[in-house]
mmCIF file of C-alpha atoms in Angstrom:
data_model
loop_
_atom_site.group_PDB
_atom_site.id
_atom_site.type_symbol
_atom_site.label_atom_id
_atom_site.label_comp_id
_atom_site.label_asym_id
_atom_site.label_seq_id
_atom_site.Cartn_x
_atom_site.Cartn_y
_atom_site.Cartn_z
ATOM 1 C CA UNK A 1 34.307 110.655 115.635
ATOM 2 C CA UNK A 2 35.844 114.268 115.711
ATOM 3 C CA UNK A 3 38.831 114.766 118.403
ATOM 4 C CA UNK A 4 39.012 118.482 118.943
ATOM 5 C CA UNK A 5 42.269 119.983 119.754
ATOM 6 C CA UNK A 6 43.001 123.540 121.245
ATOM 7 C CA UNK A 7 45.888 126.210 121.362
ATOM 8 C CA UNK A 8 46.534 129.800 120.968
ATOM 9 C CA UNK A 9 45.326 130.625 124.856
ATOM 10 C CA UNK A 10 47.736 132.893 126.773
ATOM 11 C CA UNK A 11 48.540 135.813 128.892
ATOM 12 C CA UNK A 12 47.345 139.417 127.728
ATOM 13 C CA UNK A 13 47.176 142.792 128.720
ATOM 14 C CA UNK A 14 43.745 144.339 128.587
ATOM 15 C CA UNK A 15 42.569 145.662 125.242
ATOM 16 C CA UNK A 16 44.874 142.936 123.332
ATOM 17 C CA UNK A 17 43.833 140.212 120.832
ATOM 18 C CA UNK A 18 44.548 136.432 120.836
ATOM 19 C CA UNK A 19 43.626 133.988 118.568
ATOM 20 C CA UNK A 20 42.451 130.559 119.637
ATOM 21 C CA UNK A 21 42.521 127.703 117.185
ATOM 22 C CA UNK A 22 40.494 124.343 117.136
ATOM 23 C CA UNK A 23 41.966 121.581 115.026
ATOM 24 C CA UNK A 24 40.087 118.674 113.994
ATOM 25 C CA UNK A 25 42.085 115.491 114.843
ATOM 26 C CA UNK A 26 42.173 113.043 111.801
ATOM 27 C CA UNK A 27 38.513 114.213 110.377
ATOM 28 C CA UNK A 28 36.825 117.235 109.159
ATOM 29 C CA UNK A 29 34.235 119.563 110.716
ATOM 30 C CA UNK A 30 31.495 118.336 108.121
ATOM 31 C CA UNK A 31 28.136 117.789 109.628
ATOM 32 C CA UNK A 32 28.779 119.307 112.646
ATOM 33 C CA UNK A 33 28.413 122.554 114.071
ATOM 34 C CA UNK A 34 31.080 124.097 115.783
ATOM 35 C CA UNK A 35 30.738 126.783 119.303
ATOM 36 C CA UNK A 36 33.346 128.102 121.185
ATOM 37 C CA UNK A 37 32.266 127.985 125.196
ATOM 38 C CA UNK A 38 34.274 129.226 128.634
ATOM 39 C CA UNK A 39 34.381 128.490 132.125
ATOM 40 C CA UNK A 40 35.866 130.568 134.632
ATOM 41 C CA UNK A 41 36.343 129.748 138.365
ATOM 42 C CA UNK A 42 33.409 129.579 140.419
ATOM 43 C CA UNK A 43 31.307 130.323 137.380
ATOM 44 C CA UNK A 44 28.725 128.367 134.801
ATOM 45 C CA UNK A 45 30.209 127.079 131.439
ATOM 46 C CA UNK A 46 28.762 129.361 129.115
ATOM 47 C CA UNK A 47 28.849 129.805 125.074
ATOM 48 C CA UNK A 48 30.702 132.328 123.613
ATOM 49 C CA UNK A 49 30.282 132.121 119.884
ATOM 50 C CA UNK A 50 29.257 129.600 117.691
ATOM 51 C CA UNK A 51 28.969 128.591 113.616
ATOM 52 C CA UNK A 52 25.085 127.830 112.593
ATOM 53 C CA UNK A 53 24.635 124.364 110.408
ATOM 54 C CA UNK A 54 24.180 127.176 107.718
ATOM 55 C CA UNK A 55 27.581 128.561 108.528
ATOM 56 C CA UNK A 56 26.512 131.998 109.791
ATOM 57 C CA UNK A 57 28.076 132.932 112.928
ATOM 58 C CA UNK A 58 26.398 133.774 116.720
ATOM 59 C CA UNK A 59 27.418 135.089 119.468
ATOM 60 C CA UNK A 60 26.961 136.003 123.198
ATOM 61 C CA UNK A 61 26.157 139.937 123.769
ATOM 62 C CA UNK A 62 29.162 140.519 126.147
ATOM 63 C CA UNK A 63 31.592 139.624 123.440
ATOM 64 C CA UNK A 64 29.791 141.234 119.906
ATOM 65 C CA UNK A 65 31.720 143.181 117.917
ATOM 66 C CA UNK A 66 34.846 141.907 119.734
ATOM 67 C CA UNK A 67 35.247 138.300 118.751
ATOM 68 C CA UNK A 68 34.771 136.997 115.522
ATOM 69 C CA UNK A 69 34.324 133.318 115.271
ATOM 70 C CA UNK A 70 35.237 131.082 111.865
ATOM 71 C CA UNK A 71 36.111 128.073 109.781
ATOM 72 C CA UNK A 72 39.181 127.285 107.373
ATOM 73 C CA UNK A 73 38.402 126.311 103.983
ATOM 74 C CA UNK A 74 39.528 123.031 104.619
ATOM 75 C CA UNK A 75 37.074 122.451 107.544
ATOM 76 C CA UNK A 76 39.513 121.319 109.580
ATOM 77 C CA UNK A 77 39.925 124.179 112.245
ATOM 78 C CA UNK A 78 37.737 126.672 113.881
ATOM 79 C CA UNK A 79 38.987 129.897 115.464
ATOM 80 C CA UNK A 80 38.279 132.518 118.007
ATOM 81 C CA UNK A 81 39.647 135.853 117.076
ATOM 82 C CA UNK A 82 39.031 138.258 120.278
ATOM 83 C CA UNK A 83 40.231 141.462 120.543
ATOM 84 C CA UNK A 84 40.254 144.543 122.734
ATOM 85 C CA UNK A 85 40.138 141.840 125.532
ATOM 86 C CA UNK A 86 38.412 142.649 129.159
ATOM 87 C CA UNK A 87 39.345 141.205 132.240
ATOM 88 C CA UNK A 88 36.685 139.681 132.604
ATOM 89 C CA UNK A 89 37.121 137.424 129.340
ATOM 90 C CA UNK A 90 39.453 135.664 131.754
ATOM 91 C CA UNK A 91 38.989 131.557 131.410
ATOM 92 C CA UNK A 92 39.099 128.597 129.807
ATOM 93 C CA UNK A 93 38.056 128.425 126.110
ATOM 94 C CA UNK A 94 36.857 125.619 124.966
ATOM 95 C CA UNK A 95 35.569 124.082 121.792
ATOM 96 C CA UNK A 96 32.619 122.439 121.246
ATOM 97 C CA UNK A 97 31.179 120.111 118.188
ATOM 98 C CA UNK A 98 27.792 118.664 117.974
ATOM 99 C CA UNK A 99 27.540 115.760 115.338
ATOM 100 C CA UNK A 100 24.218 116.350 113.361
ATOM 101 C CA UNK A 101 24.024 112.713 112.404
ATOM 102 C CA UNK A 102 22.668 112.037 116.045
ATOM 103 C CA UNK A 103 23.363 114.992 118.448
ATOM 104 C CA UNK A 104 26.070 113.558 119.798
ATOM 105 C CA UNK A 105 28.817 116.647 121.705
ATOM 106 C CA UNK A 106 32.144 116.340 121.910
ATOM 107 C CA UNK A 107 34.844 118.600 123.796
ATOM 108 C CA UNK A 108 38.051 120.365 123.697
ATOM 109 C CA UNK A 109 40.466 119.916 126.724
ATOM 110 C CA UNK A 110 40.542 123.680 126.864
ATOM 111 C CA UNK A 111 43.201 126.276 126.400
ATOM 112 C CA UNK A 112 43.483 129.238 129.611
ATOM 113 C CA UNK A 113 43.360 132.419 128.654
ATOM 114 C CA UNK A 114 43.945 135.268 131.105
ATOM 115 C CA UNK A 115 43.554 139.306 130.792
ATOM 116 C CA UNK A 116 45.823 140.953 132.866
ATOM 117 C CA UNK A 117 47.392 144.110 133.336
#
């Protein structure tokens, strides 16, 4: 069973870059695939980006060419590069594994990020 840690959320200025990291607690990220989701107030959870079981990354039109989604070698963390952040990217990040063994999800506590000027 992965436990899936986050950090790297913050406060930014509109048009900066953060970096949010996902560490896998005591295990690796094999056989499962990995998605980056947010929440913000008042709002569905949606996904943001995500890593396919072949490895090849996704993601949601309102943040292509912007984020970039990926995996250490070790398979032991995921991140979220975003840059030239909106407002509107304002939330909570979270990350998400599904274990392909049986389906089963598991989630991140969730690191705040806001875009502010």
């Amino acid at each position: 069973q992965v436990q899936l840690v986050e950090s790297g959320g913050g406060l930014v200025h509109p048009g900066g870059s953060l970096r949010l990291s996902c560490a896998a607690s005591e295990s690796r990220f094999d056989g499962y695939a990995m998605a980056w989701y947010r929440q913000s107030p008042g709002k569905e959870r949606e996904l943001v980006a995500g890593l396919g079981t072949d490895g090849s990354p996704f993601y949601v039109n309102a943040v292509k060419g912007r984020f970039t989604i990926s995996m250490d070698n070790t398979k032991t963390a995921v991140y979220l590069q975003m840059a030239s952040l909106k407002e509107e990217d304002t939330a909570v990040y979270l990350c998400h594994a599904i274990r392909l063994l049986d389906n089963k999800m598991f989630w991140g506590q969730g690191t705040q990020v806001t875009v502010s000027s």
